[in-house]
Short mmCIF file of C-alpha atoms and ligand atoms in Angstrom, two decimals:
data_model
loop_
_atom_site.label_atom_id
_atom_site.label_comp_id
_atom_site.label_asym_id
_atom_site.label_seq_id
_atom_site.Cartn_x
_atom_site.Cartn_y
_atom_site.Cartn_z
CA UNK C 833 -1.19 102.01 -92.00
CA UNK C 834 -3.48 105.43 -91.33
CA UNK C 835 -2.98 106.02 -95.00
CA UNK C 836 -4.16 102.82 -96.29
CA UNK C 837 -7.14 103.31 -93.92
CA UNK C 838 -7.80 106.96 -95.09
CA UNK C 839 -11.31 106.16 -96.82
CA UNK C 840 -12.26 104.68 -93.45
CA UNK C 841 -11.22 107.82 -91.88
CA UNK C 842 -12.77 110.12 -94.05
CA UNK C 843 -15.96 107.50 -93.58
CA UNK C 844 -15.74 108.01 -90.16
CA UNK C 845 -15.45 111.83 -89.95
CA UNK C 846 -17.57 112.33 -93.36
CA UNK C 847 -21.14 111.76 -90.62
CA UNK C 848 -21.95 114.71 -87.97
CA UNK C 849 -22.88 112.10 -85.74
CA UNK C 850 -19.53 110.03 -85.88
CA UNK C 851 -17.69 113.43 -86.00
CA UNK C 852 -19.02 114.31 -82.09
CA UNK C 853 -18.70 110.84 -80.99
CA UNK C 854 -14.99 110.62 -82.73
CA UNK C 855 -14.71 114.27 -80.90
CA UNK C 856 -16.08 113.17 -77.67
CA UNK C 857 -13.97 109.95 -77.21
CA UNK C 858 -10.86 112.01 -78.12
CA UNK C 859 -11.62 114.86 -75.48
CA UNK C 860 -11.99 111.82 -73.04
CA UNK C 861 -8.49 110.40 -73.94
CA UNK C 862 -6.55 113.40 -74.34
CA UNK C 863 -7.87 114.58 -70.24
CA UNK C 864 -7.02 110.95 -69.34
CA UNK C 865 -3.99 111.33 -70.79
CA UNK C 866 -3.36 114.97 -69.47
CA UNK C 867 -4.25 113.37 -65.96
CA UNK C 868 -1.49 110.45 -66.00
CA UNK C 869 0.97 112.81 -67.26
CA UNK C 870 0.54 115.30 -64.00
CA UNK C 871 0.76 112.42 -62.02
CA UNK C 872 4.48 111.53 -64.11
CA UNK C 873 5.01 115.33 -63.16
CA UNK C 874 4.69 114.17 -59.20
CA UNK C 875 6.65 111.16 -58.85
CA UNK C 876 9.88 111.89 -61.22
CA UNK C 877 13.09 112.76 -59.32
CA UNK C 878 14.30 114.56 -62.69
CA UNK C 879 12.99 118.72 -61.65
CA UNK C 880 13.29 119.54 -65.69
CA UNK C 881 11.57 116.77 -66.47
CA UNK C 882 8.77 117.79 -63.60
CA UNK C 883 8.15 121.50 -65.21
CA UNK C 884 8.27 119.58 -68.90
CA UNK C 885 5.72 117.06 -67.81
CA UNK C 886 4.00 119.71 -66.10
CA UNK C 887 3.24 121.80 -69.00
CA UNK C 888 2.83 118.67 -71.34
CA UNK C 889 -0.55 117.59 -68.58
CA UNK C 890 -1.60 121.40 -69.05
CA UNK C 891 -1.68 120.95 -72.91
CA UNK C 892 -3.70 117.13 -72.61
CA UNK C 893 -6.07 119.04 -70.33
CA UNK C 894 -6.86 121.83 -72.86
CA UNK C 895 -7.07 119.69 -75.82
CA UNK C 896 -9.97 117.50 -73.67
CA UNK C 897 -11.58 121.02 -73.25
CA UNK C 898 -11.10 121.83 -76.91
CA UNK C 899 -12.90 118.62 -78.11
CA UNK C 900 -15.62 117.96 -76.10
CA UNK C 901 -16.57 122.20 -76.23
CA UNK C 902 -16.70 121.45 -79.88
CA UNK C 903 -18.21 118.00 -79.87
CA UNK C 904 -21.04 119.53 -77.79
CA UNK C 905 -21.45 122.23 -80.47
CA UNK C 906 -21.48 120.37 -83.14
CA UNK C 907 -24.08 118.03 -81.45
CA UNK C 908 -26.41 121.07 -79.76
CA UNK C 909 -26.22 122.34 -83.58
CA UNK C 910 -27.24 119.14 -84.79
CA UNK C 911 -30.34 119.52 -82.53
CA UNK C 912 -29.22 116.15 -80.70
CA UNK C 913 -31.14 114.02 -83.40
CA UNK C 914 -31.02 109.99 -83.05
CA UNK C 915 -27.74 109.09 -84.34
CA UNK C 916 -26.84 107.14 -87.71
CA UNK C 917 -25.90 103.19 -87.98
CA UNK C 918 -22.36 102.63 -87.01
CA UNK C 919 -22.12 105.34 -84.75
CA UNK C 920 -18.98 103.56 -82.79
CA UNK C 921 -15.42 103.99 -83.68
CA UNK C 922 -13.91 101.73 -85.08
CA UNK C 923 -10.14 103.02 -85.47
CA UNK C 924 -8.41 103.76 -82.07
CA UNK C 925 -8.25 107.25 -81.11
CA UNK C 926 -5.75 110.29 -81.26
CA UNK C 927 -2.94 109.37 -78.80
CA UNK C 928 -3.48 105.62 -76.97
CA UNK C 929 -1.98 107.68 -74.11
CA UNK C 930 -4.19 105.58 -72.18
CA UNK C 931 -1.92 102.52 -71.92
CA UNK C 932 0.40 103.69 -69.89
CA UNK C 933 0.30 103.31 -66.24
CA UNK C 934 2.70 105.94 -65.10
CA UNK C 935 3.41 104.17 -61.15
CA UNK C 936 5.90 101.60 -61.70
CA UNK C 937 7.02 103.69 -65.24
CA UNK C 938 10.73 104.87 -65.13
CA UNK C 939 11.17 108.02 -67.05
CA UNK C 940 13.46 106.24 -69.98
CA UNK C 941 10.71 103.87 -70.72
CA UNK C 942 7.78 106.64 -69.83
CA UNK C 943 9.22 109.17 -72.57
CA UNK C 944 9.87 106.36 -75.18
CA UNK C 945 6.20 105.52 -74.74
CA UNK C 946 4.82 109.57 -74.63
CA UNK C 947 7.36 110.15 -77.71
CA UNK C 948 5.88 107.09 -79.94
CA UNK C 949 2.37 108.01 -78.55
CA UNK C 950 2.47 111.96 -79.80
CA UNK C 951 4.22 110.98 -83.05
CA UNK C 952 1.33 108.48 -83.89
CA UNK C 953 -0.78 111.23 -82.93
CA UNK C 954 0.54 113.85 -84.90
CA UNK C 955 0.53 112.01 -87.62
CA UNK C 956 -3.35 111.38 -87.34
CA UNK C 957 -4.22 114.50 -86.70
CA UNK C 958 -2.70 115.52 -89.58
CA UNK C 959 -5.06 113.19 -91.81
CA UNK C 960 -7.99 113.97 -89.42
CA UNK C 961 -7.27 117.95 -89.58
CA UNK C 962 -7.70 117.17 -93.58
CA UNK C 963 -10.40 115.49 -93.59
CA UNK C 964 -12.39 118.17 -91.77
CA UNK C 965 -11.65 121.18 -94.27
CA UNK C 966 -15.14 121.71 -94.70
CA UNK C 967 -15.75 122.32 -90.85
CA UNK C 968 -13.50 125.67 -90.03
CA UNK C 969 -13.66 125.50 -86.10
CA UNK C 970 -12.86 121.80 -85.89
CA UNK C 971 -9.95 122.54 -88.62
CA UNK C 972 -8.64 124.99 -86.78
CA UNK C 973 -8.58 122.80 -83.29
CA UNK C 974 -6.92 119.98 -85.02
CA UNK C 975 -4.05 122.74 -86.06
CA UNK C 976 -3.74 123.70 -82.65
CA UNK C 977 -3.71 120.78 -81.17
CA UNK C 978 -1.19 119.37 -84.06
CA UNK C 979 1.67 122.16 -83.34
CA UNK C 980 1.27 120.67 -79.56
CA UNK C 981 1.88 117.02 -80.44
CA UNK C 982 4.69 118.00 -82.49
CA UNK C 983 6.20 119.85 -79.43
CA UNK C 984 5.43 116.40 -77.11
CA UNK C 985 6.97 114.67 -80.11
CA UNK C 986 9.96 116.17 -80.52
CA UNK C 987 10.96 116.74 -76.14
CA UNK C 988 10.11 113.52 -75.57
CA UNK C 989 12.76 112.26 -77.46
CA UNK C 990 15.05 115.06 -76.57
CA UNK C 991 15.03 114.15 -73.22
CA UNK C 992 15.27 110.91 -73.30
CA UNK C 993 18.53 110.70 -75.49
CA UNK C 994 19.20 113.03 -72.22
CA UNK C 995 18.64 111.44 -69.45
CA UNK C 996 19.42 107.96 -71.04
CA UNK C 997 22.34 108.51 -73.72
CA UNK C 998 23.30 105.14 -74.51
CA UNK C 999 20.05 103.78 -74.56
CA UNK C 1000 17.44 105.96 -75.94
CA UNK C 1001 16.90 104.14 -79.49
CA UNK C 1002 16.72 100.72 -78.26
CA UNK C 1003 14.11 102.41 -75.47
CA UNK C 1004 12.22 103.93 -78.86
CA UNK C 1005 12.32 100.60 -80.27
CA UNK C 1006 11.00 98.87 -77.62
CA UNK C 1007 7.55 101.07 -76.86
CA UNK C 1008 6.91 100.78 -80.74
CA UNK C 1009 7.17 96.99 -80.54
CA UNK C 1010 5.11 96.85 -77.02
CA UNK C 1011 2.31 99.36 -78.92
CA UNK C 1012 2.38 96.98 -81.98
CA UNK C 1013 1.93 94.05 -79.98
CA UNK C 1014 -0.44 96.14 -78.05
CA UNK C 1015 -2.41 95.99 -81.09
CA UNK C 1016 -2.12 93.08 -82.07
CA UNK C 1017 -3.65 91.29 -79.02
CA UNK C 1018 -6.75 93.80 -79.70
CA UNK C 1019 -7.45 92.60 -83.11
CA UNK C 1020 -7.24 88.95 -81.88
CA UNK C 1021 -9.67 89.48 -79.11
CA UNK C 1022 -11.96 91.43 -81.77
CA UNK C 1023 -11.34 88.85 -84.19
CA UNK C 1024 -12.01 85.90 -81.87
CA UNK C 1025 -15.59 87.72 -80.26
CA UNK C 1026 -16.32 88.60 -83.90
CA UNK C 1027 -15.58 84.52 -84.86
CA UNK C 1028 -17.84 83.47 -81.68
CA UNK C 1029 -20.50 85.49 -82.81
CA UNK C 1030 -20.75 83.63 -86.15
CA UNK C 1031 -19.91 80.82 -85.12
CA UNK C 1032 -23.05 81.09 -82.63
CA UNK C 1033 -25.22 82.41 -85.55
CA UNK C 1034 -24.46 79.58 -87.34
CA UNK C 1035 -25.42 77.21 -84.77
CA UNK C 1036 -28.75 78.53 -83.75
CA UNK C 1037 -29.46 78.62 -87.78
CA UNK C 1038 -28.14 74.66 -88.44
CA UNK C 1039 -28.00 72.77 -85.60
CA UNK C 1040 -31.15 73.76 -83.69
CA UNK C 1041 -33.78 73.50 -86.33
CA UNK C 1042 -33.88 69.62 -87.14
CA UNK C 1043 -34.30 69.87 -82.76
CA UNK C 1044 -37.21 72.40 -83.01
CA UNK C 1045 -38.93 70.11 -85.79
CA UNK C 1046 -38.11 66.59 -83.88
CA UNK C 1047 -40.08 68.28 -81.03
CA UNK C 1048 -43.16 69.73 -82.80
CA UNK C 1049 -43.71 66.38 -84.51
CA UNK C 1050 -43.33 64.56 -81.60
CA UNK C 1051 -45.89 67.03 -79.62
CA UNK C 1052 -47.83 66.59 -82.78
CA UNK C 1053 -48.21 62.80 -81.51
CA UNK C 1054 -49.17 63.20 -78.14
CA UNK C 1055 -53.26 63.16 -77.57
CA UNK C 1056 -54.44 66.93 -76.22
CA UNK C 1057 -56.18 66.81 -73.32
CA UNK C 1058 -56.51 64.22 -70.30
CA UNK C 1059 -54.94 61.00 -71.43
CA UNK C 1060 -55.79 57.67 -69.52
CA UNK C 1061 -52.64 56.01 -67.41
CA UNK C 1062 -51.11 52.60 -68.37
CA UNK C 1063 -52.62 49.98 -66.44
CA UNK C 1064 -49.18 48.21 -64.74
CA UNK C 1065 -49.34 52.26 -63.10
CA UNK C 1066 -51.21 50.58 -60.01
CA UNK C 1067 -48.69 51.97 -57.31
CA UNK C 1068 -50.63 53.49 -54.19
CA UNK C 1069 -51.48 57.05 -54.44
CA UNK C 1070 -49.00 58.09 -51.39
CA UNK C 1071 -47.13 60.56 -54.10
CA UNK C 1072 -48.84 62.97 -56.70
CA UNK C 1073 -46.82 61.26 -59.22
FE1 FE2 Y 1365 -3.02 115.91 -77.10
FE1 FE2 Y 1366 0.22 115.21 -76.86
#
């Protein structure tokens, strides 16, 4: 899918402006991410899994400081000018490690979720790290922070075919289908406010203006200025109407 998107990607991070904003929303993510992860590091039983988890959150935390020191660099070098059109992002970001909600998470299905999340993310970081050739320093973050994701990738999955032998590929299975469906209900709720939208455009531009016309020719009618009242309007004057 990422490949087929590419020249939206390379759209996207072609603009200095979209580059710090893409950089920005990514440091936010990846310290959001870094944050739930410390607080899998708290509540799992599993003491491996604890110091794993624990320097997984240390990694998130340093990739957030990686991209927003460079997105602020890249935008104080840029001399904070207005931005272009189309500023926003519209792919998702780096890891959609903000879906998970680690509290009622069991470490099976918590791993099969980190483990699909990195590998997504590797994976675009590889076409993002490309795409940025031209820009050394954010290049050479996206390395960095690729070599991590491909160590998240790959214990992930080695602990959960440990702690959950029997198990571990249907678990796999399962957080790709809940992150496609995931998706899925995105893109209908962006379809269906994008479908509202038009749907409202089209009725302020065909059904109100025969409305708008019926009204200025009938004001067109009425006499400007004090008009005289009927004369069957004899009722007392006890109201102001
Ligand atoms: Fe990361
Ligand atoms: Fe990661």
């Amino acid at each position: 899918m990422d490949r087929v998107l590419r020249p939206v990607h390379r759209w996207v991070w072609r603009d200095t402006g979209r580059r710090v904003r893409k950089l920005l929303a990514f440091a936010e993510v990846e310290t959001d991410g870094g944050r739930d992860i410390l607080r899998a590091a708290e509540v799992t039983p599993d003491p491996l899994l604890r110091r794993l988890y624990l320097a997984h959150a240390i990694d998130e935390l340093h990739h957030g400081v990686l991209f927003r020191e460079r997105g602020a660099e890249l935008l104080r070098e840029r001399g904070g000018r207005a931005g272009a059109l189309f500023n926003g992002n519209p792919l998702p970001g780096g890891h959609g490690l903000d879906d998970v909600s680690i509290e009622d998470e069991a470490d099976a299905r918590l791993l099969a979720f980190l483990h699909v999340a990195e590998k997504a993310a590797a994976g675009r970081f590889t076409i993002y790290r490309d795409l940025v050739a031209d820009d050394p320093p954010t290049h050479a973050i996206f390395e960095e922070i690729l070599r991590d994701e491909v160590f998240h990738m790959n214990y992930t999955y080695t602990q959960l075919a440990r702690i959950s032998p029997r198990a571990y590929r249907r678990q796999v299975w399962l957080a790709r289908a809940s992150r496609v469906w995931k998706r899925l209900l995105r893109l209908a709720a962006a379809v269906v406010a994008l479908m509202g939208s038009a749907f409202l455009t089209v009725l302020y531009f065909v059904v109100l203006p025969p409305f708008a016309w019926w009204a200025r020719r009938a004001g067109r009618r009425e006499p400007a200025g004090w008009a005289p009242i009927s004369a069957q309007a004899d009722a007392p004057p006890t109201s102001q109407y």
